[in-house]
PDB file of C-alpha atoms in Angstrom:
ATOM      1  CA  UNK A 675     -53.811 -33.555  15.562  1.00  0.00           C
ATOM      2  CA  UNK A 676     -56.030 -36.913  15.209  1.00  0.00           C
ATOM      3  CA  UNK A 677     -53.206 -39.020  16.313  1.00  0.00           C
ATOM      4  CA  UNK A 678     -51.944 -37.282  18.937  1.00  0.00           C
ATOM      5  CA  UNK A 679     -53.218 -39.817  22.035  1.00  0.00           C
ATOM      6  CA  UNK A 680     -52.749 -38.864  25.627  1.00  0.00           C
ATOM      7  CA  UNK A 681     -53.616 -41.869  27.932  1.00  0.00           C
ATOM      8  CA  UNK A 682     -57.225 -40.583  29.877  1.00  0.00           C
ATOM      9  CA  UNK A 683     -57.297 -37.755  27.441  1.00  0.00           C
ATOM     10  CA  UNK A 684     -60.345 -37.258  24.685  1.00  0.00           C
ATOM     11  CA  UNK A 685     -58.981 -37.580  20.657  1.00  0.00           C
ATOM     12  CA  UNK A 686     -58.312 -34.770  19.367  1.00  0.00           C
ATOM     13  CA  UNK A 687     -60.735 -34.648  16.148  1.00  0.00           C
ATOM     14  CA  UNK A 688     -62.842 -31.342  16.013  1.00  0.00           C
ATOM     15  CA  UNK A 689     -62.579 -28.689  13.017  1.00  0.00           C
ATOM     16  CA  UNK A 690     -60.045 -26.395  14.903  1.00  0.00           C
ATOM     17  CA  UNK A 691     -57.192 -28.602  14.904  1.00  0.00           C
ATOM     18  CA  UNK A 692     -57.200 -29.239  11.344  1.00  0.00           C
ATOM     19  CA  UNK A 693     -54.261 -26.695   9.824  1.00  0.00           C
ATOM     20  CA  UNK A 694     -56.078 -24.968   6.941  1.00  0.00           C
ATOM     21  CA  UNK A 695     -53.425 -25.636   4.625  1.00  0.00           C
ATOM     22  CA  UNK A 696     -54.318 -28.960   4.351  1.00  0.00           C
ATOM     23  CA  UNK A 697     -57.832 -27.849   2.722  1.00  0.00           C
ATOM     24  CA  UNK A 698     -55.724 -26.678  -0.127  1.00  0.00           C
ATOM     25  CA  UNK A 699     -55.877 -29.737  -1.368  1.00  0.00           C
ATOM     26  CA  UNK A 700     -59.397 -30.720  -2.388  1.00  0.00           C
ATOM     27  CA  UNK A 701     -60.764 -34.089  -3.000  1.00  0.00           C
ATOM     28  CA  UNK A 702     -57.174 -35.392  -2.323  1.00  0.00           C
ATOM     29  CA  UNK A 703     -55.927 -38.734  -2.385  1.00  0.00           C
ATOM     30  CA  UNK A 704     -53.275 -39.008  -0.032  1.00  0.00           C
ATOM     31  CA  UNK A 705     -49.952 -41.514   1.761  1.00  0.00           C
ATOM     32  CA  UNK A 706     -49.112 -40.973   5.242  1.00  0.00           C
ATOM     33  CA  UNK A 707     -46.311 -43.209   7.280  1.00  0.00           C
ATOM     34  CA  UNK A 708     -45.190 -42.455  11.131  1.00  0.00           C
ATOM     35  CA  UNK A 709     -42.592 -44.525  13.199  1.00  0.00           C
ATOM     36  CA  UNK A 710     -42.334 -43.914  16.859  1.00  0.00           C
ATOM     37  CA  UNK A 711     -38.963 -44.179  18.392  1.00  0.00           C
ATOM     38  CA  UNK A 712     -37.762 -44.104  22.599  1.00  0.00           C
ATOM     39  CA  UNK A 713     -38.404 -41.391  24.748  1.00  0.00           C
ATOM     40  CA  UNK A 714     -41.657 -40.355  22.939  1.00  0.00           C
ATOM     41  CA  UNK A 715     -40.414 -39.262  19.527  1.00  0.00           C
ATOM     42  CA  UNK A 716     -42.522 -39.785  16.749  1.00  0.00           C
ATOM     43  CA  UNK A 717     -41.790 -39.023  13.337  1.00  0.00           C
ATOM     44  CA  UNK A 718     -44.046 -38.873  10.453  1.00  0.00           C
ATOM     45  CA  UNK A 719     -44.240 -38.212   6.840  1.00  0.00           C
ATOM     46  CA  UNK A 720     -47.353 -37.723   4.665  1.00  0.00           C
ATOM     47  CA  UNK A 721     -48.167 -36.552   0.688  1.00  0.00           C
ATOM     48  CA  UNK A 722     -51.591 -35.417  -0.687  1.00  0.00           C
ATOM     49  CA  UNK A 723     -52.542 -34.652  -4.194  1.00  0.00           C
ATOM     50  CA  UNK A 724     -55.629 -34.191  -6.469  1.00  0.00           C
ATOM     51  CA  UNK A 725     -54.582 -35.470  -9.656  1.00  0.00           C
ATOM     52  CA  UNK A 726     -56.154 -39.076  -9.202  1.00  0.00           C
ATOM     53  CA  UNK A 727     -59.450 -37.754  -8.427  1.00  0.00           C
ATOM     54  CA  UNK A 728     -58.927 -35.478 -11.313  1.00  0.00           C
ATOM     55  CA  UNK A 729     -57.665 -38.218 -13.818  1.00  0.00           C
ATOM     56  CA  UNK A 730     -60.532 -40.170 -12.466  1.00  0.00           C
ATOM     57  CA  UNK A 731     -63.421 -37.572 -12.819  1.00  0.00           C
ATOM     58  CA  UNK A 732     -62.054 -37.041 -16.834  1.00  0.00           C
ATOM     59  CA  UNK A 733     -62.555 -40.358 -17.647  1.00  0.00           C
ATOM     60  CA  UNK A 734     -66.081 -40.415 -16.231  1.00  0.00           C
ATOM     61  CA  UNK A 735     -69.492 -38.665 -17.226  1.00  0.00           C
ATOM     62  CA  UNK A 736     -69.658 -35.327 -15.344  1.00  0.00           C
ATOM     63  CA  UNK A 737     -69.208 -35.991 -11.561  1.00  0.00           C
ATOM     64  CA  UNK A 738     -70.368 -32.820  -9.751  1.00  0.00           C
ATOM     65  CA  UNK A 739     -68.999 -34.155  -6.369  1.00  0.00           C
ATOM     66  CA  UNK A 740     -65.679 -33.862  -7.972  1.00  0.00           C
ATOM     67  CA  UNK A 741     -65.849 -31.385 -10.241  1.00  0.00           C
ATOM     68  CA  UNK A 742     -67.481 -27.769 -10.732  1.00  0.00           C
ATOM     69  CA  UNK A 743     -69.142 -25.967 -13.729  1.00  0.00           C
ATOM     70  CA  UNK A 744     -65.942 -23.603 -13.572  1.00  0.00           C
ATOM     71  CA  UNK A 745     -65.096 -21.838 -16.932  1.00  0.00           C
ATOM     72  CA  UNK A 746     -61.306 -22.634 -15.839  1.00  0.00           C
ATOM     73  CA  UNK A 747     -59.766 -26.280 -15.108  1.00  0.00           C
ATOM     74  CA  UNK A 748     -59.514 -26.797 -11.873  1.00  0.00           C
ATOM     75  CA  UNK A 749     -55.215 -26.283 -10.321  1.00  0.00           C
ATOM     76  CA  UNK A 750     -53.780 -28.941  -9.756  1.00  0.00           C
ATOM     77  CA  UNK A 751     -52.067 -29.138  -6.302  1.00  0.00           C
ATOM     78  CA  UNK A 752     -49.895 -31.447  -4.322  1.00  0.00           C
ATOM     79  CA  UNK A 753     -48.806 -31.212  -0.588  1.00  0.00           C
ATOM     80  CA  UNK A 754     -45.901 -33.221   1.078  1.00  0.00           C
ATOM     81  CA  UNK A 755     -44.905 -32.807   5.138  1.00  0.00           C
ATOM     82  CA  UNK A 756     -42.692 -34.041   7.377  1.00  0.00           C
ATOM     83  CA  UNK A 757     -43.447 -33.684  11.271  1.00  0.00           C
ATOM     84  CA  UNK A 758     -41.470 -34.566  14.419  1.00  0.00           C
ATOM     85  CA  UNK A 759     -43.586 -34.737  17.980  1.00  0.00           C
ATOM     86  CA  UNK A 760     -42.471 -35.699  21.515  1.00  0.00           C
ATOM     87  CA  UNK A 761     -44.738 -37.055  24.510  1.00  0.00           C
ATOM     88  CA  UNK A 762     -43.673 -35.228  27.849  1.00  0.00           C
ATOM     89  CA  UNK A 763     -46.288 -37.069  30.193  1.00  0.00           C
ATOM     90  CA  UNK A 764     -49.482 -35.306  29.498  1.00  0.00           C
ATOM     91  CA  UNK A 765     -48.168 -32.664  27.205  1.00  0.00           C
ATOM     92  CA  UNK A 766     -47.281 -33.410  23.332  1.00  0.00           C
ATOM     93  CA  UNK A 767     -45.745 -30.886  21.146  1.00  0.00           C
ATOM     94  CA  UNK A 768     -45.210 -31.315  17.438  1.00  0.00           C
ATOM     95  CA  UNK A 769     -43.091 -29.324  14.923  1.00  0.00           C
ATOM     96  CA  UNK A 770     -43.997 -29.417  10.965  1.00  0.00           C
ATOM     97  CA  UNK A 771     -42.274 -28.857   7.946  1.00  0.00           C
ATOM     98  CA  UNK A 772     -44.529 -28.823   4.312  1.00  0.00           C
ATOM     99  CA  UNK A 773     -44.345 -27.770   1.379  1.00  0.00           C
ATOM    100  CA  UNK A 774     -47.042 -27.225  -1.177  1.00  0.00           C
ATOM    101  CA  UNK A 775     -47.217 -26.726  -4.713  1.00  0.00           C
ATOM    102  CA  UNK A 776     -50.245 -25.293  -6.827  1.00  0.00           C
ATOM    103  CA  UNK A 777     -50.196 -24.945 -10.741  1.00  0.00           C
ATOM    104  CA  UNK A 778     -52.354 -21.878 -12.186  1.00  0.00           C
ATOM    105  CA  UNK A 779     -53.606 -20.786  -8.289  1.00  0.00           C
ATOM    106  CA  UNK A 780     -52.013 -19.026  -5.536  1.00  0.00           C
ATOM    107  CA  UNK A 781     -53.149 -20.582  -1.894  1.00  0.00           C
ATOM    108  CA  UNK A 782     -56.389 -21.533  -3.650  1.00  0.00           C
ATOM    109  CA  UNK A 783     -57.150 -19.096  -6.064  1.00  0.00           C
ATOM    110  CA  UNK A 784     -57.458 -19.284  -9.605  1.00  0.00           C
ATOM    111  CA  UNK A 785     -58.020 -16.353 -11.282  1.00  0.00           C
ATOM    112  CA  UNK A 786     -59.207 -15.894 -15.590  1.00  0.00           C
ATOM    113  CA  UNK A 787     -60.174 -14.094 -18.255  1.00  0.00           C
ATOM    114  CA  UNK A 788     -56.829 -12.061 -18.646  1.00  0.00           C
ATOM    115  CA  UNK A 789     -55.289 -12.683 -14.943  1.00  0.00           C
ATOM    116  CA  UNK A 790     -54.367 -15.910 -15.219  1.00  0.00           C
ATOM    117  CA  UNK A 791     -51.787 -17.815 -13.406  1.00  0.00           C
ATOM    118  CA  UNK A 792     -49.210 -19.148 -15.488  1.00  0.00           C
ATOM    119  CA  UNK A 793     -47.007 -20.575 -13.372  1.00  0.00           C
ATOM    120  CA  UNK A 794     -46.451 -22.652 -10.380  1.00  0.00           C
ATOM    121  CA  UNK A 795     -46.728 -21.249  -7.076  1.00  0.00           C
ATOM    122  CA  UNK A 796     -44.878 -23.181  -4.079  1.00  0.00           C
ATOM    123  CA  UNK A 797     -45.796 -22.537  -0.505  1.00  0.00           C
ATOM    124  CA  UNK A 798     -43.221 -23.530   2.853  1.00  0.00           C
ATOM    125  CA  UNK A 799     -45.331 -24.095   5.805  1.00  0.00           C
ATOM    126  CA  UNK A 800     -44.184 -23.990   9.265  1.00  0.00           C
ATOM    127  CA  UNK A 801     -46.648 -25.349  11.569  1.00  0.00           C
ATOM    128  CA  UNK A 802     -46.458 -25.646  15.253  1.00  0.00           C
ATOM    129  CA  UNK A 803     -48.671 -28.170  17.170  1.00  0.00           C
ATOM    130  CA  UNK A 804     -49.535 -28.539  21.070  1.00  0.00           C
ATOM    131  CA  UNK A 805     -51.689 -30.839  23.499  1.00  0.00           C
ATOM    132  CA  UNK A 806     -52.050 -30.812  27.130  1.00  0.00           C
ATOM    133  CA  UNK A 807     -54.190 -33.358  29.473  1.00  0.00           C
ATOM    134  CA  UNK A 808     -55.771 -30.586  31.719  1.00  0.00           C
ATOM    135  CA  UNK A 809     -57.055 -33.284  33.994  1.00  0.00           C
ATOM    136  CA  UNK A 810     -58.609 -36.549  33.251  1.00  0.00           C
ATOM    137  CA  UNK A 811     -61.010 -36.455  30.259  1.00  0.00           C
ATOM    138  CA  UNK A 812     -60.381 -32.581  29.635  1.00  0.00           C
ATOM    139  CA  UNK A 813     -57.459 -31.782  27.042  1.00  0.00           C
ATOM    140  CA  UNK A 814     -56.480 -28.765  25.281  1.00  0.00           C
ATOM    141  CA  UNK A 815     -54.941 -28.397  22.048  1.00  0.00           C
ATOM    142  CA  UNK A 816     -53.999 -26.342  19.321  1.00  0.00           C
ATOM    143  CA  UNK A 817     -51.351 -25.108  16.284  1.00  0.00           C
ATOM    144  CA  UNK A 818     -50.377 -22.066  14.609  1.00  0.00           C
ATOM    145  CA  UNK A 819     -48.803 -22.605  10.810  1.00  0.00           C
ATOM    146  CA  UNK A 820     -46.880 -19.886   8.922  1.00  0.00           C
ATOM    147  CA  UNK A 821     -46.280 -19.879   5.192  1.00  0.00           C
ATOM    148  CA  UNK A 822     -44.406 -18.589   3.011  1.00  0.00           C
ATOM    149  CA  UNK A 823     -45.146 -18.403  -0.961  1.00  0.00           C
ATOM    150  CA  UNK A 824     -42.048 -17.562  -3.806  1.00  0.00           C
ATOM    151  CA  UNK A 825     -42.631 -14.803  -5.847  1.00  0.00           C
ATOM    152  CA  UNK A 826     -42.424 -15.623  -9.376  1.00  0.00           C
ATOM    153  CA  UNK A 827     -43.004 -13.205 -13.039  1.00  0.00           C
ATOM    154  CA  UNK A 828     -46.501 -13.868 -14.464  1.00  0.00           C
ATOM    155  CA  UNK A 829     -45.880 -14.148 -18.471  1.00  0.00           C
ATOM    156  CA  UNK A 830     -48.838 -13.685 -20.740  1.00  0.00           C
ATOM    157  CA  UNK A 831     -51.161 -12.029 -18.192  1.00  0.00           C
ATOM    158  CA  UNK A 832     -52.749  -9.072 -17.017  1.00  0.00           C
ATOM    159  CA  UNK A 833     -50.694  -9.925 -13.881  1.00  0.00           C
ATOM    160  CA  UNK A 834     -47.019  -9.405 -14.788  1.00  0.00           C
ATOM    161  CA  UNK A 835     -45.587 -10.008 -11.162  1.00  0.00           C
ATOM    162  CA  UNK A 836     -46.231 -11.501  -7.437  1.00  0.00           C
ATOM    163  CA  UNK A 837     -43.954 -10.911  -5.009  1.00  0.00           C
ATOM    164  CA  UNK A 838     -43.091 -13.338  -2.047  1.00  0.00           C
ATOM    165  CA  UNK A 839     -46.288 -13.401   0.004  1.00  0.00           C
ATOM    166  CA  UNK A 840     -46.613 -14.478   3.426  1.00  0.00           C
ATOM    167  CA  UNK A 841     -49.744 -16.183   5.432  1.00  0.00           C
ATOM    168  CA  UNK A 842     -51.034 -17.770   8.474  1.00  0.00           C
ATOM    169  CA  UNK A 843     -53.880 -19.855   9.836  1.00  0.00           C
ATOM    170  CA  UNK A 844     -54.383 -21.369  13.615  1.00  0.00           C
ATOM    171  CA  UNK A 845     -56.569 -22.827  15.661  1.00  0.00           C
ATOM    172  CA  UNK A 846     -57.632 -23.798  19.421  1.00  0.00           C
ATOM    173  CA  UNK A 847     -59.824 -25.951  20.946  1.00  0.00           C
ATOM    174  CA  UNK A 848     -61.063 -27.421  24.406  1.00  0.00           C
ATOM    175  CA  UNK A 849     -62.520 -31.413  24.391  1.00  0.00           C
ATOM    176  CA  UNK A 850     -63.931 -32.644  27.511  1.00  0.00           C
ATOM    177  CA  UNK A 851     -65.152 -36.325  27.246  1.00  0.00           C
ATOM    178  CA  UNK A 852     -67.804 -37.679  30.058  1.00  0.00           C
ATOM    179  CA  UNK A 853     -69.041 -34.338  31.176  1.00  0.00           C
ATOM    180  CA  UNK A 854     -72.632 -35.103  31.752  1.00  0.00           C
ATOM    181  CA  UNK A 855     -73.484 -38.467  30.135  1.00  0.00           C
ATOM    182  CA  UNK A 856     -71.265 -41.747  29.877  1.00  0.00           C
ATOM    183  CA  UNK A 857     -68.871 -41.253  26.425  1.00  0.00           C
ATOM    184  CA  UNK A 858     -70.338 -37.903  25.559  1.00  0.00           C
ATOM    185  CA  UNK A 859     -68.426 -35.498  24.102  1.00  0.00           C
ATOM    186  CA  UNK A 860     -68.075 -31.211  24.698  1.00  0.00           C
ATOM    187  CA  UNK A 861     -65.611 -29.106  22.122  1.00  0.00           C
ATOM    188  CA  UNK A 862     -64.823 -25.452  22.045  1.00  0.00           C
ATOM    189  CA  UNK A 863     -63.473 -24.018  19.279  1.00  0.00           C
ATOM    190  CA  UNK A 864     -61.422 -20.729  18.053  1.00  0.00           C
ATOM    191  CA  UNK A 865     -59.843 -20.659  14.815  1.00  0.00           C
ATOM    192  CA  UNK A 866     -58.785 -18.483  12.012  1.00  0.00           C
ATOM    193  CA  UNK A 867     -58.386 -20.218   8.430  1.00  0.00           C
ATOM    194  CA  UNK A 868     -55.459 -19.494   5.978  1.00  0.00           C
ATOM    195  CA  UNK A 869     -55.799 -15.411   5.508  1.00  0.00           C
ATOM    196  CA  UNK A 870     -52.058 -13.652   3.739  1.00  0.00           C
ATOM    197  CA  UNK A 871     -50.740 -10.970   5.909  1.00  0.00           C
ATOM    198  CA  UNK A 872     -48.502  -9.459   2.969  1.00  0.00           C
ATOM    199  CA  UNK A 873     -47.868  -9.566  -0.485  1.00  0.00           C
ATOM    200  CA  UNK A 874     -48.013  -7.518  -3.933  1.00  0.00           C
ATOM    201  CA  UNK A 875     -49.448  -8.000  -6.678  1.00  0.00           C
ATOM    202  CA  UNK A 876     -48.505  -6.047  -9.782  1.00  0.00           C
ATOM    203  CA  UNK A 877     -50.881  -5.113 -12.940  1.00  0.00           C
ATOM    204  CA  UNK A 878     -49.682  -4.326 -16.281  1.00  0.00           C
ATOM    205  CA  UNK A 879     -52.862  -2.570 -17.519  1.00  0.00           C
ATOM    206  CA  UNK A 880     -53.724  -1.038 -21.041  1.00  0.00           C
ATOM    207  CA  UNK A 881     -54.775   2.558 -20.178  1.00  0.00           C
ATOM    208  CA  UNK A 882     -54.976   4.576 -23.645  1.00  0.00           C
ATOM    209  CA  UNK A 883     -53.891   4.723 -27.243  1.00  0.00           C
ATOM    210  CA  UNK A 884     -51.646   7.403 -28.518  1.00  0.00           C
ATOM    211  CA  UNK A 885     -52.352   9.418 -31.950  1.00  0.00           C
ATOM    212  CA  UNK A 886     -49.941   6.497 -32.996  1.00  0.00           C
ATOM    213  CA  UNK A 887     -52.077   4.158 -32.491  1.00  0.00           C
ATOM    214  CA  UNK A 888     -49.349   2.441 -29.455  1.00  0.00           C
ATOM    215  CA  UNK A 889     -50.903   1.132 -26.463  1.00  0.00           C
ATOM    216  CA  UNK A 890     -50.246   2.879 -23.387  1.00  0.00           C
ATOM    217  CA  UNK A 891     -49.603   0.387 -20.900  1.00  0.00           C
ATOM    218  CA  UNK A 892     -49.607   1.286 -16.912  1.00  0.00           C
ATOM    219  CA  UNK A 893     -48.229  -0.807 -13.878  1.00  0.00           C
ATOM    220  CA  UNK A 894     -50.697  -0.904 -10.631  1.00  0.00           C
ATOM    221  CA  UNK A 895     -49.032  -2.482  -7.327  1.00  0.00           C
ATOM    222  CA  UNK A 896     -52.035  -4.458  -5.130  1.00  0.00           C
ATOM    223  CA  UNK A 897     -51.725  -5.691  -1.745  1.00  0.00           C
ATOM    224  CA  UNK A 898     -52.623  -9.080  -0.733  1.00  0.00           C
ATOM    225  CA  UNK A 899     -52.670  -8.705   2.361  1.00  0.00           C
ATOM    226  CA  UNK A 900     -56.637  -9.560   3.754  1.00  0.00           C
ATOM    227  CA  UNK A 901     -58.334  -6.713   5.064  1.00  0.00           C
ATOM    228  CA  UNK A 902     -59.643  -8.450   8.199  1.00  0.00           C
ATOM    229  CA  UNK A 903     -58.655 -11.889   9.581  1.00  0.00           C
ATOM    230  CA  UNK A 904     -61.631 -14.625   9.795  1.00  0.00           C
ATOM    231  CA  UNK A 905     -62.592 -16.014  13.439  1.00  0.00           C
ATOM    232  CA  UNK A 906     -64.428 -19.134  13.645  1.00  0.00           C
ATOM    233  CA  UNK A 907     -65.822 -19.790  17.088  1.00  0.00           C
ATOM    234  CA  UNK A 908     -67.718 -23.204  17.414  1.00  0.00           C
ATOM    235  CA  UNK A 909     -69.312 -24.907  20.234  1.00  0.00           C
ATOM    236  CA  UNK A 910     -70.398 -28.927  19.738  1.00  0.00           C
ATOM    237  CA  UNK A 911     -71.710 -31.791  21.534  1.00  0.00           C
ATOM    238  CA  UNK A 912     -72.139 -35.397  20.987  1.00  0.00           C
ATOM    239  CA  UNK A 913     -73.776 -37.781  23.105  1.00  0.00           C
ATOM    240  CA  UNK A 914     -74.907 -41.704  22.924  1.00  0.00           C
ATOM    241  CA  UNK A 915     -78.310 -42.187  22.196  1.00  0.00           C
ATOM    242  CA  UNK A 916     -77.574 -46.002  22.439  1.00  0.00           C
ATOM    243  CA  UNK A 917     -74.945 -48.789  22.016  1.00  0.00           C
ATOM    244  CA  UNK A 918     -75.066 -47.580  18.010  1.00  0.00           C
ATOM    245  CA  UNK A 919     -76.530 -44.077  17.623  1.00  0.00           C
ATOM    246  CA  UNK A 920     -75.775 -40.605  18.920  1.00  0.00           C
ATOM    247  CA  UNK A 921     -77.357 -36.830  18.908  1.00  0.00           C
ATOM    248  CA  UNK A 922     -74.479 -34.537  17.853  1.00  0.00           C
ATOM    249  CA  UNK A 923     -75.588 -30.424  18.260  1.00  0.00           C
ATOM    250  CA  UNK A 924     -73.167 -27.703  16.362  1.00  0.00           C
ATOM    251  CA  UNK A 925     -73.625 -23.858  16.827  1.00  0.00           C
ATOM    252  CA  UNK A 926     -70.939 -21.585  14.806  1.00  0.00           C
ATOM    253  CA  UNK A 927     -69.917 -18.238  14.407  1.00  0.00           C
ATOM    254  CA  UNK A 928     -67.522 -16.458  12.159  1.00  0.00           C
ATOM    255  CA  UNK A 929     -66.389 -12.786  12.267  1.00  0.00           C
ATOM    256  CA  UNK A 930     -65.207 -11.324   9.077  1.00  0.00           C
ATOM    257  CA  UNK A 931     -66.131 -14.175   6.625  1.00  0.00           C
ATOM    258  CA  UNK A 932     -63.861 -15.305   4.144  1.00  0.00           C
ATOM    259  CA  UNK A 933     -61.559 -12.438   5.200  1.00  0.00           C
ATOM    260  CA  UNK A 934     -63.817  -9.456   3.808  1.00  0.00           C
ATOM    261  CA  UNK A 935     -64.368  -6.685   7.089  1.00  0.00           C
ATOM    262  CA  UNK A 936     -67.634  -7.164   9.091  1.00  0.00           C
ATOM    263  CA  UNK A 937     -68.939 -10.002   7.129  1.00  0.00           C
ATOM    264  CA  UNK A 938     -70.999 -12.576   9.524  1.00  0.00           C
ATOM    265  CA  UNK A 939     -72.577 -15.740   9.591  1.00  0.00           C
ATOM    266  CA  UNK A 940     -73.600 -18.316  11.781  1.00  0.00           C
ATOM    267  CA  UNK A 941     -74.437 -22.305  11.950  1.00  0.00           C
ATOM    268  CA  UNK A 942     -76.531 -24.245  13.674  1.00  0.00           C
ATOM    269  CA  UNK A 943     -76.598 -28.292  12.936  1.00  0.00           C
ATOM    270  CA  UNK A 944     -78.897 -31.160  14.517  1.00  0.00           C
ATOM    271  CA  UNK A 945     -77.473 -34.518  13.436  1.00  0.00           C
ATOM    272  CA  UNK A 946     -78.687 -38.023  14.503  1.00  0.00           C
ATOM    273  CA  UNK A 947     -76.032 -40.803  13.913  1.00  0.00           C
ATOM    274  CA  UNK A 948     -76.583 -44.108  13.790  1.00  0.00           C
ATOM    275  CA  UNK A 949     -74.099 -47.001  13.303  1.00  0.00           C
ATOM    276  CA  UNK A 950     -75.614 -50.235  11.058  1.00  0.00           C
TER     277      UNK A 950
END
């Protein structure tokens, strides 16, 4: 939501308006365009992918800012999306269309050692975006995104079959600009990153050998669904130390980490910034 600008409004830049698809797509070069047209329409297009900064990290030494010490190559992944927005005086909403393709993951897994993915998982995303000038220097803004992934057969795996899965991810936030100090900046924050809400995934497991010596092969349905749905709560503030420096404070929460049940953790970050 970076580029949505609402004359006397703060920009819209902290972590909770970021849709957590995007993040799908790590170390991605990217290609955005947007045209604005009358009455406050704005249409834009954008593409992301990974497999320069992968191409690039092969040719090199071992770069481990780009890549891990995985036993698996890492998926390559590619997103394209199309959004449409309209300006209604101090409101903007947005509607996006994406669609994302992963080879050898599912919504940024990669699984080995007998449960591979051997195919190529797309992913439709829906998202839904919204900002409203509250009053001058407060705005409010937010977006939900649904997706949907295609089920596909699994050949050569311990995983024979995944069925069409669904997810979700959103996030809203509060920015007030000028609240104490000239140019400083307040953000609230409440988001939940990319969790599935359904899915199956089916095993086709060896369980015994007959007096034959055949393998005795069973099938074993697992949901995808997560058990628990990760909330991120964040509170920040930035504020000019001078004409070219600033203090910038950041205390987190999150509920149900990484979508396991009653997992916790926190964050607490003291930055000093300085422009030279």
């Amino acid at each position: 939501l970076a580029d949505y600008h609402i004359d006397g409004a703060p920009e819209l830049t902290s972590p909770s308006f970021n849709d957590a698809y995007h993040s799908l797509v790590p170390v991605a070069s990217s290609f955005g365009v947007g045209k604005n047209f009358s009455h406050g329409v704005k249409i834009k297009f954008g593409f992301s992918g990974n497999h320069l900064a992968q191409t690039l990290s092969n040719q090199t030494a071992p770069n481990y800012i780009l890549q891990t010490q995985a036993t698996m190559s890492p998926a390559k992944v590619n997103l394209s999306n199309i959004e449409i927005s309209k300006h209604f005086g101090s409101t903007i909403m947005g509607l996006g269309f994406g669609n994302i393709n992963e080879q050898s993951a599912l919504l940024g897994t990669q699984l080995g050692t007998g449960f591979n993915l051997n195919n190529t998982s797309s992913t439709r995303v829906l998202t839904m975006n919204m900002a409203h000038k509250l009053a001058q220097d407060v705005a409010l803004a937010g977006y939900f995104s649904y997706g949907t992934t295609a089920g596909y057969d699994n050949t050569g795996s311990l995983i024979s079959n995944i069925s069409t899965t669904a997810s979700q991810a959103y996030g809203i936030g509060l920015v007030m600009r000028n609240a104490w100090n000239n140019s400083d900046r307040l953000t609230l924050g409440i988001s939940s990153p990319l969790a599935t809400t359904s899915g199956v995934m089916t095993l086709d497991l060896p369980e015994t050998v007959n007096a034959d010596g055949q393998v005795i092969r069973t099938k074993r349905e697992i949901s995808l669904a997560s058990p628990a749905r990760e909330l991120r709560t964040e509170i920040s503030y930035l504020t000019p130390m001078s004409k070219i420096s600033a203090l910038h404070v950041t205390l987190g929460h999150r509920q149900h980490v990484n979508n396991i049940e009653d997992e916790k953790g926190a964050l607490a970050v003291l930055s000093y910034r300085m422009q030279f």
